[in-house]
PDB file of C-alpha atoms in Angstrom:
ATOM      1  CA  TRP A 780     107.148 102.918  69.903  1.00 56.00           C
ATOM      2  CA  LEU A 781     109.820 101.283  72.026  1.00 65.00           C
ATOM      3  CA  SER A 782     112.721 103.055  70.334  1.00 73.00           C
ATOM      4  CA  ARG A 783     111.211 106.520  70.641  1.00 75.00           C
ATOM      5  CA  PRO A 784     113.091 108.831  73.032  1.00 76.00           C
ATOM      6  CA  VAL A 785     111.196 109.856  76.163  1.00 75.00           C
ATOM      7  CA  SER A 786     111.876 112.899  78.301  1.00 80.00           C
ATOM      8  CA  ARG A 787     113.096 112.405  81.836  1.00 82.00           C
ATOM      9  CA  THR A 788     110.098 114.339  83.105  1.00 85.00           C
ATOM     10  CA  GLY A 789     107.838 111.859  81.317  1.00 84.00           C
ATOM     11  CA  VAL A 790     109.667 108.893  82.832  1.00 84.00           C
ATOM     12  CA  LEU A 791     109.472 110.362  86.326  1.00 86.00           C
ATOM     13  CA  LEU A 792     105.796 111.314  86.121  1.00 90.00           C
ATOM     14  CA  THR A 793     104.882 107.952  84.600  1.00 89.00           C
ATOM     15  CA  LYS A 794     106.703 106.153  87.389  1.00 89.00           C
ATOM     16  CA  TRP A 795     104.823 108.262  89.955  1.00 92.00           C
ATOM     17  CA  ALA A 796     101.455 107.776  88.212  1.00 94.00           C
ATOM     18  CA  VAL A 797     101.885 103.995  88.109  1.00 94.00           C
ATOM     19  CA  ALA A 798     102.742 103.961  91.811  1.00 93.00           C
ATOM     20  CA  VAL A 799      99.614 106.022  92.552  1.00 95.00           C
ATOM     21  CA  LEU A 800      97.524 103.590  90.485  1.00 96.00           C
ATOM     22  CA  TYR A 801      98.955 100.675  92.472  1.00 95.00           C
ATOM     23  CA  ALA A 802      98.053 102.467  95.715  1.00 94.00           C
ATOM     24  CA  LEU A 803      94.518 103.073  94.441  1.00 94.00           C
ATOM     25  CA  ALA A 804      94.176  99.458  93.298  1.00 96.00           C
ATOM     26  CA  GLY A 805      95.424  98.174  96.651  1.00 95.00           C
ATOM     27  CA  ALA A 806      92.991 100.400  98.540  1.00 94.00           C
ATOM     28  CA  ALA A 807      90.115  99.376  96.266  1.00 95.00           C
ATOM     29  CA  LEU A 808      90.914  95.704  96.805  1.00 96.00           C
ATOM     30  CA  ALA A 809      91.114  96.213 100.571  1.00 95.00           C
ATOM     31  CA  ALA A 810      87.806  98.101 100.531  1.00 94.00           C
ATOM     32  CA  VAL A 811      85.955  95.425  98.551  1.00 95.00           C
ATOM     33  CA  VAL A 812      87.324  92.554 100.633  1.00 96.00           C
ATOM     34  CA  SER A 813      86.738  94.279 103.975  1.00 94.00           C
ATOM     35  CA  LEU A 814      83.208  95.391 103.052  1.00 93.00           C
ATOM     36  CA  ALA A 815      82.341  91.893 101.811  1.00 95.00           C
ATOM     37  CA  ALA A 816      83.799  90.287 104.947  1.00 96.00           C
ATOM     38  CA  GLY A 817      81.994  92.782 107.183  1.00 92.00           C
ATOM     39  CA  ALA A 818      78.694  92.233 105.385  1.00 93.00           C
ATOM     40  CA  ALA A 819      79.115  88.458 105.615  1.00 94.00           C
ATOM     41  CA  ALA A 820      80.046  88.524 109.302  1.00 93.00           C
ATOM     42  CA  PHE A 821      77.720  91.235 110.624  1.00 90.00           C
ATOM     43  CA  GLY A 822      75.133  91.905 107.926  1.00 89.00           C
ATOM     44  CA  VAL A 823      74.311  95.208 106.278  1.00 91.00           C
ATOM     45  CA  ARG A 824      72.752  97.645 108.731  1.00 90.00           C
ATOM     46  CA  PRO A 825      72.850 101.348 109.546  1.00 91.00           C
ATOM     47  CA  VAL A 826      76.138 102.420 111.135  1.00 87.00           C
ATOM     48  CA  VAL A 827      76.498 104.028 114.541  1.00 88.00           C
ATOM     49  CA  THR A 828      79.126 106.791 114.377  1.00 85.00           C
ATOM     50  CA  LEU A 829      81.726 107.564 117.027  1.00 83.00           C
ATOM     51  CA  SER A 830      79.400 110.309 118.283  1.00 84.00           C
ATOM     52  CA  GLY A 831      76.481 107.919 118.711  1.00 85.00           C
ATOM     53  CA  ALA A 832      74.470 109.079 115.700  1.00 87.00           C
ATOM     54  CA  THR A 833      73.088 106.482 113.304  1.00 90.00           C
ATOM     55  CA  ILE A 834      73.657 106.886 109.562  1.00 90.00           C
ATOM     56  CA  ALA A 835      72.068 105.002 106.686  1.00 92.00           C
ATOM     57  CA  VAL A 836      73.998 102.386 104.753  1.00 92.00           C
ATOM     58  CA  PRO A 837      74.438 104.454 101.537  1.00 93.00           C
ATOM     59  CA  HIS A 838      75.768 107.414 103.551  1.00 92.00           C
ATOM     60  CA  ALA A 839      78.094 105.083 105.487  1.00 91.00           C
ATOM     61  CA  LEU A 840      79.413 103.593 102.238  1.00 93.00           C
ATOM     62  CA  ALA A 841      80.087 107.084 100.890  1.00 94.00           C
ATOM     63  CA  LEU A 842      81.984 107.992 104.083  1.00 92.00           C
ATOM     64  CA  ILE A 843      83.985 104.772 103.861  1.00 92.00           C
ATOM     65  CA  ALA A 844      84.899 105.612 100.245  1.00 94.00           C
ATOM     66  CA  VAL A 845      86.065 109.095 101.284  1.00 94.00           C
ATOM     67  CA  ALA A 846      88.040 107.530 104.159  1.00 94.00           C
ATOM     68  CA  TYR A 847      89.836 105.260 101.702  1.00 94.00           C
ATOM     69  CA  VAL A 848      90.633 108.274  99.499  1.00 93.00           C
ATOM     70  CA  LEU A 849      92.163 110.035 102.525  1.00 93.00           C
ATOM     71  CA  VAL A 850      94.258 106.968 103.333  1.00 93.00           C
ATOM     72  CA  VAL A 851      95.442 106.746  99.722  1.00 95.00           C
ATOM     73  CA  ALA A 852      96.341 110.458  99.810  1.00 94.00           C
ATOM     74  CA  GLY A 853      98.604 109.760 102.788  1.00 92.00           C
ATOM     75  CA  ALA A 854     100.084 106.760 100.996  1.00 92.00           C
ATOM     76  CA  VAL A 855     100.793 108.936  97.963  1.00 94.00           C
ATOM     77  CA  CYS A 856     102.938 111.128 100.234  1.00 92.00           C
ATOM     78  CA  SER A 857     105.020 108.108 101.237  1.00 91.00           C
ATOM     79  CA  LEU A 858     105.391 106.845  97.696  1.00 92.00           C
ATOM     80  CA  THR A 859     106.352 110.314  96.473  1.00 94.00           C
ATOM     81  CA  ILE A 860     109.068 110.434  99.126  1.00 92.00           C
ATOM     82  CA  ALA A 861     110.193 106.997  97.924  1.00 92.00           C
ATOM     83  CA  LEU A 862     110.269 108.323  94.344  1.00 92.00           C
ATOM     84  CA  PHE A 863     112.439 111.243  95.455  1.00 93.00           C
ATOM     85  CA  ILE A 864     114.808 108.911  97.306  1.00 92.00           C
ATOM     86  CA  SER A 865     114.958 106.617  94.270  1.00 90.00           C
ATOM     87  CA  THR A 866     116.493 109.513  92.329  1.00 88.00           C
ATOM     88  CA  LEU A 867     119.323 109.524  94.886  1.00 87.00           C
ATOM     89  CA  THR A 868     119.967 105.775  94.928  1.00 87.00           C
ATOM     90  CA  ASN A 869     120.259 102.991  92.390  1.00 81.00           C
ATOM     91  CA  SER A 870     117.998 100.675  94.382  1.00 82.00           C
ATOM     92  CA  SER A 871     114.230 100.950  94.504  1.00 83.00           C
ATOM     93  CA  LEU A 872     114.203  98.676  97.564  1.00 88.00           C
ATOM     94  CA  THR A 873     116.471 101.123  99.403  1.00 90.00           C
ATOM     95  CA  ALA A 874     114.148 103.975  98.473  1.00 89.00           C
ATOM     96  CA  ALA A 875     111.095 102.090  99.762  1.00 90.00           C
ATOM     97  CA  ILE A 876     112.808 101.162 103.032  1.00 93.00           C
ATOM     98  CA  ILE A 877     113.994 104.728 103.632  1.00 92.00           C
ATOM     99  CA  ALA A 878     110.490 106.088 102.901  1.00 91.00           C
ATOM    100  CA  ILE A 879     108.970 103.657 105.412  1.00 91.00           C
ATOM    101  CA  ALA A 880     111.657 104.573 107.940  1.00 93.00           C
ATOM    102  CA  ALA A 881     110.978 108.289 107.377  1.00 90.00           C
ATOM    103  CA  PHE A 882     107.268 107.759 108.023  1.00 90.00           C
ATOM    104  CA  THR A 883     108.063 105.767 111.172  1.00 91.00           C
ATOM    105  CA  VAL A 884     110.454 108.421 112.487  1.00 91.00           C
ATOM    106  CA  LEU A 885     107.967 111.211 111.779  1.00 88.00           C
ATOM    107  CA  THR A 886     105.257 109.234 113.558  1.00 87.00           C
ATOM    108  CA  ILE A 887     107.542 108.802 116.579  1.00 91.00           C
ATOM    109  CA  PHE A 888     108.257 112.549 116.521  1.00 89.00           C
ATOM    110  CA  ASN A 889     104.503 113.118 116.870  1.00 86.00           C
ATOM    111  CA  ALA A 890     104.589 111.324 120.231  1.00 87.00           C
ATOM    112  CA  PHE A 891     107.027 113.797 121.808  1.00 89.00           C
ATOM    113  CA  THR A 892     105.901 117.282 122.815  1.00 88.00           C
ATOM    114  CA  VAL A 893     109.299 118.740 121.969  1.00 89.00           C
ATOM    115  CA  PHE A 894     108.384 118.249 118.288  1.00 87.00           C
ATOM    116  CA  ASP A 895     104.904 119.822 118.540  1.00 86.00           C
ATOM    117  CA  PHE A 896     106.047 122.813 116.484  1.00 89.00           C
ATOM    118  CA  MET A 897     106.613 120.427 113.543  1.00 85.00           C
ATOM    119  CA  SER A 898     103.355 118.478 113.844  1.00 83.00           C
ATOM    120  CA  PRO A 899     101.173 120.637 111.587  1.00 82.00           C
ATOM    121  CA  TYR A 900     103.725 120.291 108.785  1.00 83.00           C
ATOM    122  CA  MET A 901     104.387 116.538 108.939  1.00 84.00           C
ATOM    123  CA  TYR A 902     102.169 114.367 106.795  1.00 83.00           C
ATOM    124  CA  SER A 903     102.390 111.532 109.320  1.00 84.00           C
ATOM    125  CA  THR A 904     100.472 113.680 111.828  1.00 82.00           C
ATOM    126  CA  TYR A 905      97.323 113.143 109.780  1.00 86.00           C
ATOM    127  CA  ARG A 906      97.512 109.383 109.285  1.00 86.00           C
ATOM    128  CA  LEU A 907      94.275 108.822 111.250  1.00 86.00           C
ATOM    129  CA  VAL A 908      92.393 111.902 110.040  1.00 90.00           C
ATOM    130  CA  PHE A 909      89.774 109.739 108.318  1.00 90.00           C
ATOM    131  CA  ILE A 910      88.292 108.955 111.744  1.00 89.00           C
ATOM    132  CA  ASN A 911      86.797 112.464 111.761  1.00 89.00           C
ATOM    133  CA  LEU A 912      84.457 111.372 108.976  1.00 88.00           C
ATOM    134  CA  PHE A 913      82.721 109.080 111.454  1.00 88.00           C
ATOM    135  CA  ARG A 914      81.833 111.799 113.958  1.00 87.00           C
ATOM    136  CA  TYR A 915      78.612 113.737 113.887  1.00 84.00           C
ATOM    137  CA  PRO A 916      78.919 116.439 112.819  1.00 86.00           C
ATOM    138  CA  ILE A 917      81.968 115.688 110.692  1.00 86.00           C
ATOM    139  CA  TYR A 918      84.990 117.608 111.936  1.00 88.00           C
ATOM    140  CA  TRP A 919      86.332 119.000 108.618  1.00 91.00           C
ATOM    141  CA  HIS A 920      89.185 121.205 109.862  1.00 92.00           C
ATOM    142  CA  PRO A 921      91.767 118.411 110.378  1.00 92.00           C
ATOM    143  CA  ILE A 922      90.721 116.833 107.086  1.00 93.00           C
ATOM    144  CA  GLN A 923      91.345 120.102 105.254  1.00 94.00           C
ATOM    145  CA  ARG A 924      94.719 120.539 106.984  1.00 94.00           C
ATOM    146  CA  ALA A 925      95.646 116.979 106.058  1.00 93.00           C
ATOM    147  CA  LEU A 926      94.802 117.498 102.400  1.00 94.00           C
ATOM    148  CA  ILE A 927      96.807 120.728 102.301  1.00 95.00           C
ATOM    149  CA  THR A 928      99.783 119.055 103.997  1.00 93.00           C
ATOM    150  CA  TYR A 929      99.538 116.081 101.642  1.00 94.00           C
ATOM    151  CA  ALA A 930      99.423 118.364  98.602  1.00 95.00           C
ATOM    152  CA  VAL A 931     102.424 120.401  99.763  1.00 95.00           C
ATOM    153  CA  THR A 932     104.423 117.255 100.572  1.00 93.00           C
ATOM    154  CA  VAL A 933     103.667 115.614  97.231  1.00 95.00           C
ATOM    155  CA  THR A 934     104.385 118.799  95.270  1.00 95.00           C
ATOM    156  CA  ALA A 935     107.658 119.472  97.080  1.00 95.00           C
ATOM    157  CA  MET A 936     108.887 115.891  96.726  1.00 94.00           C
ATOM    158  CA  LEU A 937     107.894 115.697  93.051  1.00 94.00           C
ATOM    159  CA  LEU A 938     109.684 118.963  92.294  1.00 95.00           C
ATOM    160  CA  ALA A 939     112.765 117.819  94.217  1.00 94.00           C
ATOM    161  CA  ALA A 940     112.736 114.451  92.417  1.00 92.00           C
ATOM    162  CA  TRP A 941     112.370 116.211  89.062  1.00 91.00           C
ATOM    163  CA  ALA A 942     115.221 118.618  89.869  1.00 91.00           C
ATOM    164  CA  LEU A 943     117.543 115.735  90.739  1.00 89.00           C
ATOM    165  CA  PHE A 944     116.455 113.338  88.011  1.00 86.00           C
ATOM    166  CA  SER A 945     116.608 115.910  85.244  1.00 81.00           C
ATOM    167  CA  ARG A 946     120.316 116.458  85.985  1.00 80.00           C
ATOM    168  CA  LYS A 947     121.272 112.881  86.863  1.00 72.00           C
ATOM    169  CA  ASP A 948     123.666 110.860  84.744  1.00 67.00           C
ATOM    170  CA  VAL A 949     121.571 107.821  83.896  1.00 62.00           C
ATOM    171  CA  LEU A 950     124.444 105.876  82.360  1.00 59.00           C
ATOM    172  CA  THR A 951     125.974 105.020  85.729  1.00 51.00           C
TER     173      THR A 951
END
């Protein structure tokens, strides 16, 4: 098993899939710990939304789960950018730092009106889109735009990483 040749596409997709699993595991851990801490500190009661409506505990838990999925989707964009950058460098730490810096720069761009034309296309624009789940009625339009932007970003970065990695000399 260990001496069997593996395609570069397989290596790249496996690396990406493991990173996504780590993101999911981290979000799941954060969700369990935060829900347990919240229940211990405040009890389990119906939730008042940002619009003032009250929702039952099971519905609130479902919304919280969807919110975590949206956050993980945004994180997958960052880790896919890091994967792409890792095909350009020999250091995974450099790739992670550049991906974090890219997210930070894009977030700063969102603060300036001169970059408003880019906002709908930058995944960092939608970093707080999960808040719309806690309005009544739920405002779905930004959530849909976020998911589309996330999907385009991940697809483009995966294809770019594959194009570079499939032609890279791995002996250096």
